[in-house]
Each structure stands twice: as structure tokens, then as C-alpha cells.
Coordinates of C-alpha atoms in Angstrom, one line a residue:
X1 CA 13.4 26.0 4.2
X2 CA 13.7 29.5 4.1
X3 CA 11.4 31.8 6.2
X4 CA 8.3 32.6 4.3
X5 CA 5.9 36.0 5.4
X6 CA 2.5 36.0 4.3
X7 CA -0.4 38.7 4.8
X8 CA -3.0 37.2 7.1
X9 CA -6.3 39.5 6.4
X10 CA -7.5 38.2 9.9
X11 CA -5.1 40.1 11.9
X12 CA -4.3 42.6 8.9
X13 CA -0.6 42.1 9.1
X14 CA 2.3 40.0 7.7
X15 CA 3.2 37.2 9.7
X16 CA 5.7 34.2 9.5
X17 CA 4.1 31.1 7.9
X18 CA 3.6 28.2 10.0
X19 CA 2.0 25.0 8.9
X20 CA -0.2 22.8 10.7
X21 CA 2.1 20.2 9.9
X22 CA 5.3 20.8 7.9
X23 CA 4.8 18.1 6.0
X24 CA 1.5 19.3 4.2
X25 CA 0.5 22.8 3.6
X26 CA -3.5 22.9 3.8
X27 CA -5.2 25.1 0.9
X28 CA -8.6 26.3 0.1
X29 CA -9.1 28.3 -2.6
X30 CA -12.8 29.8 -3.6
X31 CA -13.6 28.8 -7.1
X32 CA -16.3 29.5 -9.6
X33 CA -19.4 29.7 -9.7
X34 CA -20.1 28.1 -13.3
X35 CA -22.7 29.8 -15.0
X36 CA -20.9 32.8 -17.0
X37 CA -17.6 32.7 -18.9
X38 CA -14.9 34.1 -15.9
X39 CA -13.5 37.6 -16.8
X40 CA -9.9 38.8 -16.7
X41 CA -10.8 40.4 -13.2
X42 CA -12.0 36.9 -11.6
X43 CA -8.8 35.1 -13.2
X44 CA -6.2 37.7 -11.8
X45 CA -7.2 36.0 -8.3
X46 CA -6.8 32.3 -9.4
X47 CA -3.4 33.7 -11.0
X48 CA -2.7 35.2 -7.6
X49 CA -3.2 31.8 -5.7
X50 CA -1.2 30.2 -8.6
X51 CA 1.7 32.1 -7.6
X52 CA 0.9 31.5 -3.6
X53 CA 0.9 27.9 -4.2
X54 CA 4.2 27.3 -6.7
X55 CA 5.9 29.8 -3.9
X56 CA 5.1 27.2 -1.4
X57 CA 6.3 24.6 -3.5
X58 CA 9.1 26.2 -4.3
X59 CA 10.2 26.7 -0.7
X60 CA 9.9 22.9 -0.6
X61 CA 6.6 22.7 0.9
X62 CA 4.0 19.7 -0.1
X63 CA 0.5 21.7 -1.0
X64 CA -2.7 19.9 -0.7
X65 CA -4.8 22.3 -3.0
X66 CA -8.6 22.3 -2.9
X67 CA -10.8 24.3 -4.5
X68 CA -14.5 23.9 -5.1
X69 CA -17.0 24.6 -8.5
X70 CA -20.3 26.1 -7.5
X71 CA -22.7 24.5 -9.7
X72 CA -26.0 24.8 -7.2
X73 CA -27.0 28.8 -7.8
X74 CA -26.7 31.1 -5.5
X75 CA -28.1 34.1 -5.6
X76 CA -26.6 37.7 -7.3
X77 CA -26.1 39.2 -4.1
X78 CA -24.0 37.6 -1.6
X79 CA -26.8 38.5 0.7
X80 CA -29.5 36.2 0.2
X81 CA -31.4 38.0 -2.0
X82 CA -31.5 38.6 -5.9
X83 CA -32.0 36.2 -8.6
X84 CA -30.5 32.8 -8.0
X85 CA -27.0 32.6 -10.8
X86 CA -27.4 29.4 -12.4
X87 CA -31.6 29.8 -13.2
X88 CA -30.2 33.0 -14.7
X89 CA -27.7 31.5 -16.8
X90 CA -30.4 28.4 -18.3
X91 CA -32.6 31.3 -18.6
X92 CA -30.6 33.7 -20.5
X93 CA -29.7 31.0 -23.3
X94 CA -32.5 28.6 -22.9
X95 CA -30.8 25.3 -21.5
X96 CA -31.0 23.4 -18.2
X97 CA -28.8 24.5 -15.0
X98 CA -27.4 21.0 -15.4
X99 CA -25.7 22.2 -18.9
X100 CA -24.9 25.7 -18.1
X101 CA -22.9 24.3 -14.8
X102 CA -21.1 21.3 -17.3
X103 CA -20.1 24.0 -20.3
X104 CA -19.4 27.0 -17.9
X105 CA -16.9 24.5 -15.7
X106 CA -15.0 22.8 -19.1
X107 CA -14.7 26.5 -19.8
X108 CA -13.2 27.6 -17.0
X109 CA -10.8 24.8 -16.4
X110 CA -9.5 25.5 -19.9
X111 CA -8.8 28.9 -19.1
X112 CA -6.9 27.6 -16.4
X113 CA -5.0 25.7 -18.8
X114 CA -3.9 28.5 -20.8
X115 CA -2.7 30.6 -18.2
X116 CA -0.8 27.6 -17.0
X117 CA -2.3 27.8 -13.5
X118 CA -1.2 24.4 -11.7
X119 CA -4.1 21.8 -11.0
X120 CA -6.1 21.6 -7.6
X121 CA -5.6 18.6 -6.1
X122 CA -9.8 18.1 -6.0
X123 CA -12.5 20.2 -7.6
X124 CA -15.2 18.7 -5.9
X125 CA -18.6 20.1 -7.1
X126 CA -21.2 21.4 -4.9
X127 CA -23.9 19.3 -6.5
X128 CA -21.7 16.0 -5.8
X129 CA -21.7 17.6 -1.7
X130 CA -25.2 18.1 0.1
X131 CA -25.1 15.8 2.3
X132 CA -22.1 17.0 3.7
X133 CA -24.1 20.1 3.7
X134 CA -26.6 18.8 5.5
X135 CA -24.5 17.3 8.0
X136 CA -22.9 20.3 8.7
X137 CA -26.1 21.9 9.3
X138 CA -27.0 19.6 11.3
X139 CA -24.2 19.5 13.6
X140 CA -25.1 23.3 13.4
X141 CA -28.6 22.6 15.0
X142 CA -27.4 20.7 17.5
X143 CA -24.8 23.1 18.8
X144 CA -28.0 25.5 19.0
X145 CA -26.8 27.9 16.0
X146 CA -29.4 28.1 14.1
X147 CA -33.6 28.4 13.7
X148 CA -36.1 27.9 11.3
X149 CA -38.5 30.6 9.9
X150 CA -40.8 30.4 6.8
X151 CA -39.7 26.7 5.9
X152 CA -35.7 27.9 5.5
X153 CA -33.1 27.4 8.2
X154 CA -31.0 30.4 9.3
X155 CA -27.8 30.9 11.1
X156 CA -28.5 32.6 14.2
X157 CA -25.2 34.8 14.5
X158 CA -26.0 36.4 17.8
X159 CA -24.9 33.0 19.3
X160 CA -21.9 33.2 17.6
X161 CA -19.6 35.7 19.5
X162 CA -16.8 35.5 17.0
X163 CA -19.2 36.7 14.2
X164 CA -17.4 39.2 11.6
X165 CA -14.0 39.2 13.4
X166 CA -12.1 38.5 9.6
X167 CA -14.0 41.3 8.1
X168 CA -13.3 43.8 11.2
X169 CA -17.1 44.3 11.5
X170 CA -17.5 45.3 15.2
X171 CA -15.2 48.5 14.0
X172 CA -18.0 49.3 11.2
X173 CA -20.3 50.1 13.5
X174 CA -22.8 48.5 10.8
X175 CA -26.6 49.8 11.2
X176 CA -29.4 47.4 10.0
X177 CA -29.4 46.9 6.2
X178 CA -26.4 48.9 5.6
X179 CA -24.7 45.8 4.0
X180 CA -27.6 43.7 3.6
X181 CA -31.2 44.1 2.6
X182 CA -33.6 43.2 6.1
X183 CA -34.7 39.7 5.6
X184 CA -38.4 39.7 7.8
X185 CA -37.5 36.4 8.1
X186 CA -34.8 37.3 10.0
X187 CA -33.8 37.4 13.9
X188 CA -30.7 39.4 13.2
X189 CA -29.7 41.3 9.9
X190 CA -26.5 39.8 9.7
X191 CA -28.1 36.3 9.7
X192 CA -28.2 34.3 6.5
X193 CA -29.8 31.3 5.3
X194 CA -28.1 27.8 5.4
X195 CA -31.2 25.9 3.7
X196 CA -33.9 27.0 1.2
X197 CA -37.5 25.4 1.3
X198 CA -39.3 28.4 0.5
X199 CA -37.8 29.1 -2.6
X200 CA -38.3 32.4 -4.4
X201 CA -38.5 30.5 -8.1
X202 CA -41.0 28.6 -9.2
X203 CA -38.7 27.0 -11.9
X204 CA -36.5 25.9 -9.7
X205 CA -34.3 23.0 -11.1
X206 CA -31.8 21.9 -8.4
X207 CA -33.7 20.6 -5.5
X208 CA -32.9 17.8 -2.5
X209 CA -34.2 16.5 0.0
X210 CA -33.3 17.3 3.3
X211 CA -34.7 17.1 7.2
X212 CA -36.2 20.6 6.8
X213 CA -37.6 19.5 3.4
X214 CA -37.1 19.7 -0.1
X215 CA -34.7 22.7 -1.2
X216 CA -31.1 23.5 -1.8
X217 CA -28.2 25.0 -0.2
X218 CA -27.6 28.6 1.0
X219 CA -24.4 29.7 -1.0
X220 CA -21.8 30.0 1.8
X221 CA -22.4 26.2 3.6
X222 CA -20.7 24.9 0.7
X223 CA -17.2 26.0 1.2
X224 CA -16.9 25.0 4.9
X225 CA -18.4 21.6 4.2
X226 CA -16.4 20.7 1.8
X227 CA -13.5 22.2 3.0
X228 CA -13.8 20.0 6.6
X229 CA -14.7 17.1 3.9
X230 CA -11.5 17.2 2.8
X231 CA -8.9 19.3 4.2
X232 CA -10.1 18.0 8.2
X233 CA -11.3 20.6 10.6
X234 CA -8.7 22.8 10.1
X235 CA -6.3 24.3 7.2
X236 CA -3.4 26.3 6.9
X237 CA -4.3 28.8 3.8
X238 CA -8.1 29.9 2.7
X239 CA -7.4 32.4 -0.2
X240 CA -10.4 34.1 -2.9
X241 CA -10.8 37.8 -3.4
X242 CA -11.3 41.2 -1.5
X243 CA -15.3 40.7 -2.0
X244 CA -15.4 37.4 -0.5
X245 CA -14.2 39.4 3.1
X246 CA -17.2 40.9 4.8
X247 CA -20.0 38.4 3.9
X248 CA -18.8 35.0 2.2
X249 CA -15.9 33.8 4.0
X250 CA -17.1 35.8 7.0
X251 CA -20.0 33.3 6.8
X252 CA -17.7 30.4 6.2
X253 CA -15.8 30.5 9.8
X254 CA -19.3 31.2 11.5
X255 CA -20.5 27.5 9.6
X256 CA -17.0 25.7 10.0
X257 CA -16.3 27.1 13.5
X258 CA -19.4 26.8 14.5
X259 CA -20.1 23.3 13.4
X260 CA -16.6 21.6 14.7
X261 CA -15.9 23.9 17.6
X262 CA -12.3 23.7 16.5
X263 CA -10.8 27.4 16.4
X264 CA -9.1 28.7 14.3
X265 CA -10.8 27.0 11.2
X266 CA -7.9 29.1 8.7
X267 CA -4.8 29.9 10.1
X268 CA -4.0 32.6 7.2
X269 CA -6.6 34.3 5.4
X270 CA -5.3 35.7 1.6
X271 CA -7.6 38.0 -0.4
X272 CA -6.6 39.0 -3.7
X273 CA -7.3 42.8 -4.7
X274 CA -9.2 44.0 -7.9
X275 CA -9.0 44.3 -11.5
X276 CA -10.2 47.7 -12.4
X277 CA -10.4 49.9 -15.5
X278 CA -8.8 53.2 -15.9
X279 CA -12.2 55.3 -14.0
X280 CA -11.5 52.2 -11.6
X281 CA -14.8 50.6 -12.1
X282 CA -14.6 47.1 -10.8
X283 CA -15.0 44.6 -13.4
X284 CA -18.0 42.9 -13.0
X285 CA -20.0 40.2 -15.0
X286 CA -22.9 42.4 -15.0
X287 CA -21.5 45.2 -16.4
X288 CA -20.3 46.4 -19.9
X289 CA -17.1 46.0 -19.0
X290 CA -16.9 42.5 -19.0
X291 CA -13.6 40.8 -21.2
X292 CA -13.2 37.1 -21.2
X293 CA -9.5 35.6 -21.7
X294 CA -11.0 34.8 -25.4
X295 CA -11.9 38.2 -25.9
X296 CA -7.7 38.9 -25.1
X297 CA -6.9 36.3 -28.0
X298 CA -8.9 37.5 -30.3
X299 CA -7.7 40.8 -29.9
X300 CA -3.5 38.9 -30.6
X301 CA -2.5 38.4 -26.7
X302 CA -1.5 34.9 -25.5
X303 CA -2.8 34.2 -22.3
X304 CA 0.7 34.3 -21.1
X305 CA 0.8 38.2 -21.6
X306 CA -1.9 38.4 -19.0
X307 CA 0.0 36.5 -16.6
X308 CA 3.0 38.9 -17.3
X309 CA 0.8 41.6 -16.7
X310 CA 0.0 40.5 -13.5
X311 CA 3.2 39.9 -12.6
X312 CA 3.4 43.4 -12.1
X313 CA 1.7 44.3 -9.8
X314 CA 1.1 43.3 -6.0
X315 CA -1.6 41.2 -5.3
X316 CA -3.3 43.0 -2.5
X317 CA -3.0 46.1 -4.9
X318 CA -5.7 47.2 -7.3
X319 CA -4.3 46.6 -10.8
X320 CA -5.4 49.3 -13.6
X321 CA -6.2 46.8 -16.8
X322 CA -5.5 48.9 -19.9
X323 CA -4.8 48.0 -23.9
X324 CA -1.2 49.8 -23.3
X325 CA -0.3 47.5 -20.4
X326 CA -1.0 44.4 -22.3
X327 CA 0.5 46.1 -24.9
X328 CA 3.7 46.8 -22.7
X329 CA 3.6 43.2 -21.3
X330 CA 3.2 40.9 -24.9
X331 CA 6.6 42.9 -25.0
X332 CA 8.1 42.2 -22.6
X333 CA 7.0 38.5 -21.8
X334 CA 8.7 37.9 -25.7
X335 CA 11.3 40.1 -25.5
X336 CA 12.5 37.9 -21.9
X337 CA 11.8 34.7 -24.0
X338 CA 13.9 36.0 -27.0
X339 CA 16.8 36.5 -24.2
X340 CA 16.1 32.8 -22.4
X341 CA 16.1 31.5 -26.2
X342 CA 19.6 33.0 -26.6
X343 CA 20.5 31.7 -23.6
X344 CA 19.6 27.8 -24.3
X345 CA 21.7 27.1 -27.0
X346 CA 23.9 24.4 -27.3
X347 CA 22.7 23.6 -23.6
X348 CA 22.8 20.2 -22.5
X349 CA 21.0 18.8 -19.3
X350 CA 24.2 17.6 -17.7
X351 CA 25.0 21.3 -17.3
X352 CA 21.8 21.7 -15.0
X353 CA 23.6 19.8 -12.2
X354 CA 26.5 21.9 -11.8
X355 CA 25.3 25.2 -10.1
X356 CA 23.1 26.5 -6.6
X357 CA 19.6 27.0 -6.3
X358 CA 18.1 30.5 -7.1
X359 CA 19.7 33.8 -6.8
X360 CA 18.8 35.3 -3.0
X361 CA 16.6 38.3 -4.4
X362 CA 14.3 36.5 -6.0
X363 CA 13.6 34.0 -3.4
X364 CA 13.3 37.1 -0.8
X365 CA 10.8 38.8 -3.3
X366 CA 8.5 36.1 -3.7
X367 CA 9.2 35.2 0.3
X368 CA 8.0 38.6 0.9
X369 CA 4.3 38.0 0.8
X370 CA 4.5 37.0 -2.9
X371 CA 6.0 40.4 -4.3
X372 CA 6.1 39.5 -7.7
X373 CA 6.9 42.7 -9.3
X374 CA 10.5 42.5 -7.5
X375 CA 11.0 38.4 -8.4
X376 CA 10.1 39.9 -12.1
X377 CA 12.8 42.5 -11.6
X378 CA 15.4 39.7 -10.1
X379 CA 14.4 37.8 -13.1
X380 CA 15.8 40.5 -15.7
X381 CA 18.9 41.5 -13.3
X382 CA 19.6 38.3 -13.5
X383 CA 19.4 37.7 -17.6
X384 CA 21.1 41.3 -18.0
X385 CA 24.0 40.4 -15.2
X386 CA 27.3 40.2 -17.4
X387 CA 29.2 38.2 -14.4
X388 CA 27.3 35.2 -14.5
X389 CA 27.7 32.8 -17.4
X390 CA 25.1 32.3 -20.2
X391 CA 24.7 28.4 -18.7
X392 CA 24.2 28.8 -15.3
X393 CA 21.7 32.0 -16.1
X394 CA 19.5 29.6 -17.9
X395 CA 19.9 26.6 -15.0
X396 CA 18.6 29.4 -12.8
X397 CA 15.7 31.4 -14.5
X398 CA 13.8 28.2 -15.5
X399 CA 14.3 27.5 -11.7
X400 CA 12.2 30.9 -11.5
X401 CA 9.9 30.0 -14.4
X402 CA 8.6 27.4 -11.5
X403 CA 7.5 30.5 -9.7
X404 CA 6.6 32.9 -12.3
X405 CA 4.7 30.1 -14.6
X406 CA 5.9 31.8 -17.8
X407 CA 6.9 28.5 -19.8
X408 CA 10.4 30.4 -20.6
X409 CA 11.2 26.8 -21.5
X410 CA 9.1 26.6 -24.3
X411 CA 10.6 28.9 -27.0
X412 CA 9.0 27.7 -30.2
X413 CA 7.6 30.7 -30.9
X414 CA 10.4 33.0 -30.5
X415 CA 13.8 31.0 -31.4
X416 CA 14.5 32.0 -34.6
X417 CA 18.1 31.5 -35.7
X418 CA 20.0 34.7 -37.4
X419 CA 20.5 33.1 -40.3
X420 CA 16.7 32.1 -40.7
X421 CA 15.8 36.1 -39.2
X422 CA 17.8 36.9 -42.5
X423 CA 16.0 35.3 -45.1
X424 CA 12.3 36.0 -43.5
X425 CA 13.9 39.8 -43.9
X426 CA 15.0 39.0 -47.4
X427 CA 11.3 37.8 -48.2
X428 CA 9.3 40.1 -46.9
X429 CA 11.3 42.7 -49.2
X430 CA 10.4 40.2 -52.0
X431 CA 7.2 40.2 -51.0
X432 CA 6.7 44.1 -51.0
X433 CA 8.5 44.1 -54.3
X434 CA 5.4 41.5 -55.6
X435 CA 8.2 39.3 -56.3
X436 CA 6.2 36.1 -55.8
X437 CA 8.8 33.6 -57.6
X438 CA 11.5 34.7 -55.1
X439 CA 9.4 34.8 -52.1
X440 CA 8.2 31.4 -52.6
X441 CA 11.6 30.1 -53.0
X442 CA 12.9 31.9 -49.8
X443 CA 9.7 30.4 -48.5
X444 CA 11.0 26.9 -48.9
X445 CA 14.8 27.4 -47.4
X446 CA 13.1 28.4 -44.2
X447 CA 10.6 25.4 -44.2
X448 CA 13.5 23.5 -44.9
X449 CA 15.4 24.6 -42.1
X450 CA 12.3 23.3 -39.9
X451 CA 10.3 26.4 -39.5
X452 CA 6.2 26.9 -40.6
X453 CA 6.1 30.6 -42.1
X454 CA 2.2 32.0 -42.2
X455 CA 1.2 35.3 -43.7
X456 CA -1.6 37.3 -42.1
X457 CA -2.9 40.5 -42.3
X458 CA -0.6 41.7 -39.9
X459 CA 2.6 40.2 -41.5
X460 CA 4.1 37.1 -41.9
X461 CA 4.9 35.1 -38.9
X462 CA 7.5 32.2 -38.5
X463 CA 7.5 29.6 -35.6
X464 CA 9.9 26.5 -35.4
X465 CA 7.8 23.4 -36.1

């Protein structure tokens, strides 16, 4: 295995990576909470961990990936207060929680699909989990972390010494409510709530029983629950994005650490930066700036163009989303096809045993705390290189595809023969000329030839069948 450097947010610094045990790389990754379509901006972290986790496994690691579906609300703010997400989601088009959590999740797992993001190993739900929940805060009572006031059971973080060291919080000098509204419930502003009995909903739908009575689950207890559940009491990689930092996954090593007394919980913390638009306003489901992957189809991008477009920036950098960059990217994610197309013909799989493993540039790139936007530029080099053969080129950049997730493999779209480009030229002329007899004829030697031609709006398209 070649040496692999990672950013570890906890120490703020690249480090070498070392696995717990060689033989099974430990991952966590935050997932949604179901009750919104995700936008582009949420899906340019799961593309970032995507590219964290095909990197390990393309330096020959074994990756056990976990990563959870919050379908219990929690609330709007990450600070116990606001309205809970799911009640707002039934509420906002009139259906149960239970339905909002079961469409929102079969939505988002298809948008994983389209971007070709690799499968965790487990989704387990948060609904399917509280009494690990429980447990956990149970094991928290009992280790004296924690106290009841108004009927809901807090985590008492002045008996947790440790408390903010991932989020740097003893250099903030943080004042009372500056980052979170004072809770009089609470001993401590920094304090948050572990169980709900006094909840602020009348409505509320998803409610359990529990030793402190019937409720549901503070928001961050699910993540270290589940993650002991089933990646043991400690893992190697915990990744989600820049927001999760101060509060959330601050929260989590408080519950986890706290619960097991096994330090460090994460070796390497990983926070993915945001998606902003060109004024760099965060994208945000509550704002008006709020695009869906659909909303990128409909507008002609495949999914993969979005990938591409990430691909080209760093993922602890703030990347500027803009119409001219996907733009820019649809061309350049065909145009690398169109030269991988060239490449595979008349290859046979026999010649896929004859040459070395990746080029050393890439492999350095992505082994450099995943820099994609060099492994894409190693990528072309490589394609545009005269001194390496057309075979072993393609042997080699669908070794990268593992990494970079493009499907270069599947040219259907773009592998278009000359002599077929010829007589889709030759038609559209007939076509301009409102010769329908000879474009209908033309029409029929390309379908013969095994291709589907379809005429849109925006001109006539031909894909191999």
C-alpha cells in the first residue's frame, strides 16, 4: 500500500492514515435527514466521501461504510430549538412523518444512484435504533453525564472535560447564547438534550417509550449509537460537512466518548466544505436558492456533469456553483468520454493483463488528501500523452474511473462511428432543406447500423442502442 495523507479536522492538519486494523478501514458518514428532496449543496459532501472511500479502496484497503437516515425529526436548528424537520415536512404537504421519511429516503438513495456514489455497507434508520439510544443514555446516566430538568434529559457538558476540542471551542472564547439560544432548562449553555418528554408539538407523531417517559430522541444521540452499534467503540474515518463541526459531531464524541470511555471515539475527522452561489450564499433548503439533482436534468445535465464539476475543486474548498461551470463540465465530462470511446476500439480484455497499475501522479493526487482537481488533470495528461499506446491508455484510465466514478466505460452515448457522424450530418442538412423523403431514408441506414436517432427541440440526437 502506498502512503495515504488525510486532513484530520481534529488536529487541523494532514496526517498519515493509519487504520485501527489494516484489514478494515472503519467509516461513518452523516446521512440525511429524509424529509426534503437533498440539494446539489448536500450531495457535493456524499460525492466527497464517495471519492474518500473508492481512494481507500483503491489503495487496497477493505472499507466497512456506514451511514445512517434520520427519519425521527429533529429540530431546524442544530441547537435544540426550532420546529422539529419531519412534523414540518407531513405538515407542508399533508401526510404522515411515516411517509415523508419512506418517499424522501427512496429519493435520496436514487440520487445516489445517479451520481454513481458506491453503496454503504448499512443504512440503518434511526427509527429501527432507540433502544440503542436509550442504552446509550443510559450508560450516560450512569457515568454521571447527564440530569433531568422539565421531563427531558440533558447532557451535562461541564463534566465532560474534552467538550468542544473538534470544533476548537475553548479558542472562541464563546459567551452565553452566542451559538445557541439559552435553554432555562439548562445548567450550561452548551448543554443539549439527549431525550424529549416535554415536547414542544402537540402533533407529535414519533413517540417511544423510554425510562424517563414517553418521547423521542435528541438529534445528535443517534449517530454515536449507532455508530458503536455497528462500527464497535471506535472507528477510523467519521466524515459529513463543515456545519456538522461546532455543534453535531461535537455532540457526537461528548455521547460516544462519554458513554464507552474509549478515547479517541474517531481517529480522523473529514468535513467537506460548501456549495455556494456566485454572492456566496450558502445553499440552504430554506432558502430560494434551493436546486435539486432533478432540477439539473431538467435543465439537460446528466448527473454525471455534476460529479465532474466537483471534480474540480478541493473538497475542503468552497466551490462557486454557476450555469457556466456546468456548462464547462457537460463539456468536458463528454468530450474525455469521446477520447476513452476512441480509445476502446477493437480492445479486447486479454489486453487488460498486460500493463502496471496507475500512472504515479494520479495515485499521488488522490493520495494527497483526495486532491481531485490534480487526479482529473493526470487523467487528461494521461489521454493526451503521445508516448503511451492507445491500449494501455485505456487499461489505465478505467483503472482511474474506479476513483473518479465517471462510468468512462460506458460510452453509449457518445461512440458514434465516423461513418455514422457522416450521415447524421448528411440528414440534418436534409432536414433543414425540408427534405423529409431523404431524411427518413438516412434515418433508417443509421438505425440499421444499431443506433436510435431522436429529434428534439434542441436537435437531433443519436445514441447506440
Amino acid at each position: 500500500m502506498k502512503e495515504l495523507h488525510l486532513y484530520n479536522t481534529l488536529n487541523r492538519q494532514k496526517m498519515l492514515f493509519e487504520p485501527l486494523d489494516p484489514a478494515e478501514v472503519k467509516l461513518y458518514t452523516c446521512g440525511p435527514t429524509v424529509y426534503n428532496f437533498a440539494h446539489i449543496g448536500n450531495l457535493r459532501t456524499y460525492i466527497f466521501e464517495d471519492f474518500l472511500r473508492r481512494t481507500l479502496e483503491f489503495n487496497g484497503y477493505q472499507v466497512n461504510h456506514v451511514m445512517n437516515i434520520t427519519d425521527v425529526g429533529h429540530l431546524t436548528s442544530d441547537a435544540d430549538e426550532g420546529e422539529d424537520k419531519m412534523l414540518k415536512g407531513a405538515k407542508r404537504e399533508k401526510k404522515t412523518v411515516w411517509e415523508i421519511a419512506k418517499f424522501y429516503e427512496d429519493a435520496f438513495l436514487a440520487d445516489m444512484g445517479n451520481l454513481n456514489l458506491l453503496k454503504p455497507h448499512k443504512k440503518p434508520k434511526a427509527t429501527d435504533h432507540i433502544q440503542e439510544m436509550i442504552d446509550q443514555i443510559k450508560q450516560l446516566e450512569e457515568n454521571g453525564l447527564t440530569y433531568v430538568a422539565d421531563g427531558n434529559v440533558y447532557f451535562d457538558t461541564s463534566k465532560f472535560p474534552d467538550y468542544g476540542k473538534l470544533a476548537q471551542l475553548e479558542k472562541q472564547e464563546l459567551q452565553a447564547g452566542a451559538r445557541i439560544k439559552v435553554d432555562k432548562n439548562k445548567k450550561n449553555p452548551q448543554d443539549f438534550a439527549l431525550w424529549f418528554t416535554k415536547s414542544k408539538f402537540e402533533d407529535q407523531e414519533m413517540q417511544w417509550d423510554s425510562p424517563w417517559g414517553k418521547g423521542y430522541p435528541g438529534w445528535h444521540i443517534e449517530c454515536s449509537a449507532m455508530s458503536v452499534r455497528y462500527l464497535g467503540n471506535q472507528i477510523d474515518i467519521h466524515c459529513g460537512g463543515i456545519d456538522h463541526i461546532p455543534v453535531h459531531h461535537t455532540n457526537e464524541i461528548a455521547q460516544a466518548e462519554g458513554a464507552t470511555n474509549v478515547k479517541p471515539w474517531v481517529l480522523y475527522w473529514m468535513h467537506g466544505n460548501f456549495l455556494v452561489l456566485k454572492d456566496k450564499e450558502k445553499m440552504a433548503k430554506s432558502g430560494d436558492n434551493f436546486l435539486t439533482l432533478q432540477a439539473l436534468v431538467e435543465k439537460g445535465y446528466d448527473p454525471l456533469d455534476y460529479r465532474y464539476f466537483c471534480l474540480q475543486s478541493h473538497y475542503r474548498k468552497e466551490l462557486t456553483f454557476s450555469w457556466e461551470g456546468m456548462d464547462a463540465a457537460k463539456t468536458g465530462l463528454r468530450r474525455l468520454k469521446e477520447k476513452v470511446c476512441r480509445l476502446s476500439k477493437d480492445q479486447t480484455p486479454e489486453d487488460t493483463e498486460t500493463f502496471p497499475r496507475p500512472q504515479k501522479s494520479f495515485t499521488s493526487a488522490i493520495n494527497d488528501d483526495l486532491n481531485m482537481p490534480e487526479a482529473l488533470a493526470a487523467t487528461w495528461k494521461l489521454v493526451d500523452d503521445p508516448n503511451i499506446s492507445d491500449t494501455e491508455k485505456l487499461v489505465i484510465i478505467l483503472e482511474f474511473d474506479k476513483v473518479l466514478g465517471l462510468k468512462l466505460n460506458e460510452q453509449k452515448d457518445v461512440c458514434i462511428p465516423e461513418n455514422i457522424q457522416k450521415l447524421i450530418i448528411e440528414r440534418n442538412e436534409a432536414r433543414n432543406k425540408k427534405d423529409w423523403k431523404e431524411s427518413d431514408k438516412l434515418r433508417d441506414e443509421i438505425e440499421e447500423e444499431g443506433f436510435v436517432v431522436k429529434d428534439g427541440p434542441e436537435g437531433t440526437e443519436v445514441i447506440m442502442k
